[in-house]
Short mmCIF file of C-alpha atoms in Angstrom, two decimals:
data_model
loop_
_atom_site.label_atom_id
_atom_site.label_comp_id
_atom_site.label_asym_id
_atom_site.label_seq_id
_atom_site.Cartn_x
_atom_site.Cartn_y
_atom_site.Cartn_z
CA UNK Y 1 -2.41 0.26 -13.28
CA UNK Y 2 -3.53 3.50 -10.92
CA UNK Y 3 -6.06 3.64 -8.24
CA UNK Y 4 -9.44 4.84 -9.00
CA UNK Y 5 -10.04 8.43 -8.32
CA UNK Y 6 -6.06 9.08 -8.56
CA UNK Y 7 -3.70 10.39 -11.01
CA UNK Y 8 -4.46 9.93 -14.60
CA UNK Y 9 -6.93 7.28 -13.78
CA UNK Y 10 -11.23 7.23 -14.06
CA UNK Y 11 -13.31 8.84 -10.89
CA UNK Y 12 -15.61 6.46 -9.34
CA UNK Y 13 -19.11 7.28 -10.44
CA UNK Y 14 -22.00 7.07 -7.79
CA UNK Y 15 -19.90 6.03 -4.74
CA UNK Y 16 -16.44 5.51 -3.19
CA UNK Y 17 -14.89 2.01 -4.00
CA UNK Y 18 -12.01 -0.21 -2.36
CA UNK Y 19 -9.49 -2.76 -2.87
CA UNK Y 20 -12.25 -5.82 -3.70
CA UNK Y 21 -13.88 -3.78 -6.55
CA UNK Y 22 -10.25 -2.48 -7.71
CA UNK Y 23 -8.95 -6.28 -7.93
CA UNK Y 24 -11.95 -7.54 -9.63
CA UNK Y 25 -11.60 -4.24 -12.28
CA UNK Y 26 -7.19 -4.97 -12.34
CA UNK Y 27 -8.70 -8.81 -12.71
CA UNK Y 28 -10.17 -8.69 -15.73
CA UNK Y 29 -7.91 -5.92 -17.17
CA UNK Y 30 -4.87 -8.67 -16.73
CA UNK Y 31 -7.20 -11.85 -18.13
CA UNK Y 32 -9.97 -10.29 -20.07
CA UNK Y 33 -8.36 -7.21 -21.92
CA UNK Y 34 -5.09 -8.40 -22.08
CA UNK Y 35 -5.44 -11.50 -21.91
CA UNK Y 36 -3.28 -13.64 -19.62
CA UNK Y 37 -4.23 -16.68 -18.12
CA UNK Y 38 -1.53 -16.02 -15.53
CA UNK Y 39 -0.26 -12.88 -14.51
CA UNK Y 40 1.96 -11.48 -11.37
CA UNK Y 41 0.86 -8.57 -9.15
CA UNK Y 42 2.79 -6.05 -6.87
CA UNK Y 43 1.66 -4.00 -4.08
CA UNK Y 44 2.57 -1.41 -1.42
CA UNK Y 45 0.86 1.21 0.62
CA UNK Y 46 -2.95 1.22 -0.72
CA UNK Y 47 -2.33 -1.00 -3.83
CA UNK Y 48 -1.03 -3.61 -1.28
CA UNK Y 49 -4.42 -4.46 -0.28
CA UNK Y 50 -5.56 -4.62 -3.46
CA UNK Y 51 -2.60 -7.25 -4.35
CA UNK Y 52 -3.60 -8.81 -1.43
CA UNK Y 53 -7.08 -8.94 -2.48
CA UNK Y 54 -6.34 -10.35 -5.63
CA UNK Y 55 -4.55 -13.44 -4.07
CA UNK Y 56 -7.50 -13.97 -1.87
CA UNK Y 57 -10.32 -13.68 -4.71
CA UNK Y 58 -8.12 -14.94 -7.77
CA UNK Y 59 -5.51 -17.28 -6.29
CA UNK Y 60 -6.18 -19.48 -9.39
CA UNK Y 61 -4.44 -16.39 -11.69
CA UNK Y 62 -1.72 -15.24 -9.40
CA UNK Y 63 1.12 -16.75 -9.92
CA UNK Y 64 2.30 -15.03 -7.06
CA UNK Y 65 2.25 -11.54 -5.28
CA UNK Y 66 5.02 -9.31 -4.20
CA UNK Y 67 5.02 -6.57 -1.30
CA UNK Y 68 7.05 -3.63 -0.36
CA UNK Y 69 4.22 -2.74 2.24
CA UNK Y 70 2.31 -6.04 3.02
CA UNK Y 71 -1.61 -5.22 5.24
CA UNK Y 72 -1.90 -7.86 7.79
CA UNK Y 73 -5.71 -9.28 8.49
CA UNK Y 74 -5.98 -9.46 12.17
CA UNK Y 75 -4.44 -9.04 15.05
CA UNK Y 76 -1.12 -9.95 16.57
CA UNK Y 77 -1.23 -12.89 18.79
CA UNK Y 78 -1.40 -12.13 22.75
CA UNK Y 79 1.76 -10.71 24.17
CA UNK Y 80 2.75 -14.15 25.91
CA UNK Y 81 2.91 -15.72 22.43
CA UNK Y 82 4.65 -12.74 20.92
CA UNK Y 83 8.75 -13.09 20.19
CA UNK Y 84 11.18 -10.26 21.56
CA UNK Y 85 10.89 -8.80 17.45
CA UNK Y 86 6.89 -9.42 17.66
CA UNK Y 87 7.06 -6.87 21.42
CA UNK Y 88 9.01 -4.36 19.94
CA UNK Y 89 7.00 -4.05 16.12
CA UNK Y 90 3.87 -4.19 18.58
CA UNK Y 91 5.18 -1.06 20.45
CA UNK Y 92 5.63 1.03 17.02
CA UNK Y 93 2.66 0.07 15.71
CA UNK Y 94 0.69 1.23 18.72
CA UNK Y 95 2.76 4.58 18.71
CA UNK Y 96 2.31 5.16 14.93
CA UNK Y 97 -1.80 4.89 15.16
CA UNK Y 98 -1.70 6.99 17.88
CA UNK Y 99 0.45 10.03 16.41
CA UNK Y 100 0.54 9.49 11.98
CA UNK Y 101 -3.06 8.06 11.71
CA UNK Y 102 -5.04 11.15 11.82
CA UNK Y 103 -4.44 11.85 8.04
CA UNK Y 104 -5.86 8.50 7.57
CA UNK Y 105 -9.17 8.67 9.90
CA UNK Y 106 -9.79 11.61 8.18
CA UNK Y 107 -9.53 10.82 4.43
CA UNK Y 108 -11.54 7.49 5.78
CA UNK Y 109 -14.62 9.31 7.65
CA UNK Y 110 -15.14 13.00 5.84
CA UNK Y 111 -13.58 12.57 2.68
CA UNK Y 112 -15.41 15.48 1.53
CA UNK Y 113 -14.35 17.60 4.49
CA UNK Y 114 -10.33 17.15 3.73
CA UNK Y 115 -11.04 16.91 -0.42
CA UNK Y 116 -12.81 20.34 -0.35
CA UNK Y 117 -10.31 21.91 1.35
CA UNK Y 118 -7.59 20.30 -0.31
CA UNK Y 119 -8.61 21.04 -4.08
CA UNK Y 120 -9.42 24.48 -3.40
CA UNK Y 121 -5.89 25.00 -2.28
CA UNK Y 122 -2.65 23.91 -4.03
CA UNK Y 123 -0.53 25.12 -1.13
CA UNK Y 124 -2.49 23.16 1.09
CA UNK Y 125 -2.68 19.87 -1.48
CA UNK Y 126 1.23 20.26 -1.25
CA UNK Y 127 1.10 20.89 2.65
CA UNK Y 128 -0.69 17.09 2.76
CA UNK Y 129 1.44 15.70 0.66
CA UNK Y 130 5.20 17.00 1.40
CA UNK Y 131 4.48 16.67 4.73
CA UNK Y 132 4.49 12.45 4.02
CA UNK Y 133 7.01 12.56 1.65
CA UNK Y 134 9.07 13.98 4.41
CA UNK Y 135 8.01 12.04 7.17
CA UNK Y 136 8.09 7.88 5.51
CA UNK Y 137 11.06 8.74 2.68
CA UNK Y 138 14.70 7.40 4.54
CA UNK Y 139 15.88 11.18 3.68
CA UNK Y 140 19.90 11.91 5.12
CA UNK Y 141 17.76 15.14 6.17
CA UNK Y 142 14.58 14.89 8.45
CA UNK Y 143 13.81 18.49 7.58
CA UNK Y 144 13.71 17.60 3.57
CA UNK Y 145 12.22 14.62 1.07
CA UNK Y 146 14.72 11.99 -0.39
CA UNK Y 147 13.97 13.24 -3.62
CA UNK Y 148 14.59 16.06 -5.79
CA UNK Y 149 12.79 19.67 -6.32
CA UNK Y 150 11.38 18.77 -9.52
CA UNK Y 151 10.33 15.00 -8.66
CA UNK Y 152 8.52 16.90 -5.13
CA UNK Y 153 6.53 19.38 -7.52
CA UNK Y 154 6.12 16.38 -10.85
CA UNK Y 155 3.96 14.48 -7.87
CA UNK Y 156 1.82 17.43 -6.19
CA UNK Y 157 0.82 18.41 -9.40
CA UNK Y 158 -0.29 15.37 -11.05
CA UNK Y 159 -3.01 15.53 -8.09
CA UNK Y 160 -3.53 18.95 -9.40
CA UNK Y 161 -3.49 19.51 -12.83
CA UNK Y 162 -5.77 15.88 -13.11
CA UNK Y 163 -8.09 17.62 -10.36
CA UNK Y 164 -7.77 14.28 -8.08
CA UNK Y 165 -6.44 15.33 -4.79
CA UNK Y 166 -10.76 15.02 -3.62
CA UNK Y 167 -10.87 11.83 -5.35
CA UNK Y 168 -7.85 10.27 -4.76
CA UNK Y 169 -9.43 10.67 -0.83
CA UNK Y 170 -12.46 8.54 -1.59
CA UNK Y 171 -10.43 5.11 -1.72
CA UNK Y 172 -10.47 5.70 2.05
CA UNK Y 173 -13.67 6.00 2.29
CA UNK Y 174 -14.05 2.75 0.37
CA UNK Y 175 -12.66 0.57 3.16
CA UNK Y 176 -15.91 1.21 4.95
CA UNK Y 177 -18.28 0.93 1.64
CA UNK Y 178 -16.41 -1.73 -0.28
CA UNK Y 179 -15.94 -4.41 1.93
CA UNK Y 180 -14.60 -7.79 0.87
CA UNK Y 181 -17.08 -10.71 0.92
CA UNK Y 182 -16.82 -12.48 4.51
CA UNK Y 183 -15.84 -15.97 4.53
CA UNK Y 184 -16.98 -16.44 7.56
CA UNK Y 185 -16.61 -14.91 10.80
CA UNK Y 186 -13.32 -14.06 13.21
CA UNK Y 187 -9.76 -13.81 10.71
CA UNK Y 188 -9.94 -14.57 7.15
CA UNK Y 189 -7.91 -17.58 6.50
CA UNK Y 190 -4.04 -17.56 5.00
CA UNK Y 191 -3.52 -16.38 1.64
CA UNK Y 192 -2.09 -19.44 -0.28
CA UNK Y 193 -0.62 -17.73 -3.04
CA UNK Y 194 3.36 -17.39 -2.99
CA UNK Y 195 4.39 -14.41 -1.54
CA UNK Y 196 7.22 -12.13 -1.41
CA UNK Y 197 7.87 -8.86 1.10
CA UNK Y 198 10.53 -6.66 0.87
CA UNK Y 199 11.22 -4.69 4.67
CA UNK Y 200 12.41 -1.35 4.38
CA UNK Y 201 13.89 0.81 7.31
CA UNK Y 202 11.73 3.74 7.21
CA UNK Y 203 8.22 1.98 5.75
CA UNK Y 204 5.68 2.52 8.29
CA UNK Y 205 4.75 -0.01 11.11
CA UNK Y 206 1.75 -1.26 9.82
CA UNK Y 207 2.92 -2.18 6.69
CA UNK Y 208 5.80 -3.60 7.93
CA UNK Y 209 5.43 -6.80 10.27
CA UNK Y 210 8.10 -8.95 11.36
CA UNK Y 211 8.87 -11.56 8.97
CA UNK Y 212 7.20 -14.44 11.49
CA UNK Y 213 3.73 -12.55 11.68
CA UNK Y 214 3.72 -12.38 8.00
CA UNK Y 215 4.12 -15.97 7.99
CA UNK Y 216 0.97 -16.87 9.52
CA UNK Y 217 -0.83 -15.15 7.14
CA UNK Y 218 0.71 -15.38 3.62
CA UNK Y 219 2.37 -18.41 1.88
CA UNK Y 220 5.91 -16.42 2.36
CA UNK Y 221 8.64 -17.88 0.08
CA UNK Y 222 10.94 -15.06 -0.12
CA UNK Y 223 11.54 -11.97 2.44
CA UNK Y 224 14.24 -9.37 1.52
CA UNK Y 225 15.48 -6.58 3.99
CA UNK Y 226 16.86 -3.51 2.08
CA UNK Y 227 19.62 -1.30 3.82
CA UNK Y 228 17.73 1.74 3.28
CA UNK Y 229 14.33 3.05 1.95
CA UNK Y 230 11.33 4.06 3.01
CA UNK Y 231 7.47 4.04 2.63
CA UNK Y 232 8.38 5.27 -1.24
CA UNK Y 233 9.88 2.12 -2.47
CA UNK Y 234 10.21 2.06 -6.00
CA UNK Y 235 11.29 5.51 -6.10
CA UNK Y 236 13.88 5.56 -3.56
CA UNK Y 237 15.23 2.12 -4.72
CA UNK Y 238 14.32 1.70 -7.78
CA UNK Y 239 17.38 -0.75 -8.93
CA UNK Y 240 16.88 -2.94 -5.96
CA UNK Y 241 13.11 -3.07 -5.86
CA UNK Y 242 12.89 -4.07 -9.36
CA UNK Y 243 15.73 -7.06 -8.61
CA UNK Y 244 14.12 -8.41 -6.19
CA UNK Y 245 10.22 -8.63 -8.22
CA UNK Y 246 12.32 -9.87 -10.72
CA UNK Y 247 14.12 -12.94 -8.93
CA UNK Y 248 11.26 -13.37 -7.45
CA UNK Y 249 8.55 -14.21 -10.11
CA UNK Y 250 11.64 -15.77 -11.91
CA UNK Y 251 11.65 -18.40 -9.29
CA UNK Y 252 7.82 -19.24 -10.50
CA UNK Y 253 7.94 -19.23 -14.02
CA UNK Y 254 6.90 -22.81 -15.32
#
């Protein structure tokens, strides 16, 4: 399924939403309208917290969740419990929020501000959007996307000609208006249901953890490193991405 407010997908009426309202709507599209009792669910970049938000509010339907990007839930653990691998992800993560997160502060805090701007302009929407495709893609050529003329264009204008480039902003804005039910206070606890993360080289930091911080907060049965690929998974490596969801949920059919 696609995110609210992007693509070929419904706007949000009224107000922005996030990952806990899109897992209980992908929910009871899996168990209600299609009816499966038990049903698999895949994730990177945004729709990785909504898989993970579907193992955390419907463990009892997941028969498991797979990640390209996986979101972490708190912190790392203080440097003097941190491995040499731990020190070093640390160090990226702290110099990727302070020079790549700006895009994301701003879709996050004026929405409005960026989507204005944005749908007015379809040099600008492509500006915003080549400029990522560029940037997280494991291209041979820093200067260019890994991926053709025609796919470059097929994505800016889907955010165009569906008039979603605004809208497709507003899921940012949800992780301050949609928050997840607390189950308490300080770190939410592990998510139980089996997981599986794929590590690209050129995903971003903070989807990308070491395998051992993963661990402490997912039920990881399977971790797969890729020789190359980037933030784009599935459409950089689309033969190996799809191999490894398949062994994967193979390995929990009953």
């Amino acid at each position: 399924p696609s995110l609210p407010g992007f693509g070929f997908s419904s706007k949000p009426k009224g107000k922005p939403i996030g990952a806990p309202t899109t897992a209980a709507l992908w929910n009871r599209l899996m168990t209600e309208v299609l009816g499966y009792r038990k049903y698999g669910a895949q994730g990177g970049d945004v729709g990785s917290v909504v898989t993970a938000q579907l193992a955390r509010q419907y463990p009892d339907a997941l028969i498991g969740v797979h990640f390209n990007g996986i979101p972490l839930f708190g912190p790392p653990p203080p440097d003097a419990d941190q491995n040499a691998e731990e020190k070093a992800w640390a160090k990226r993560l702290a110099d990727y929020i302070s020079t790549e997160r700006d895009y994301f502060n701003e879709q996050q805090h004026k929405p409005q501000t960026i989507g204005f701007s944005l749908a007015d302009s379809p040099l600008g929407t492509a500006a915003w959007i080549v400029e990522k495709l560029k940037g997280w893609s494991d291209s041979e050529r820093p200067e260019v996307p890994a991926f053709t003329m025609d796919q470059v264009l097929t994505d800016v204008m889907i955010y165009l000609v569906t008039d979603s480039i605004d809208t497709s902003a507003w899921f940012f804005r949800g992780y301050v208006e949609d928050q997840p039910a607390a189950p308490g206070r300080g770190v939410p606890p592990p998510i139980t249901v089996p997981t599986a993360k794929v590590s690209l080289p050129k995903e971003s930091p903070p989807l990308d953890a070491p395998q051992s911080l993963i661990a402490r907060y997912y039920n990881l049965v399977r971790y797969t490193k890729l020789p190359r690929g980037g933030h784009f998974a599935f459409w950089e490596q689309p033969q190996p991405m799809a191999a490894d969801v398949r062994e994967f949920f193979r390995t929990l059919r009953g």
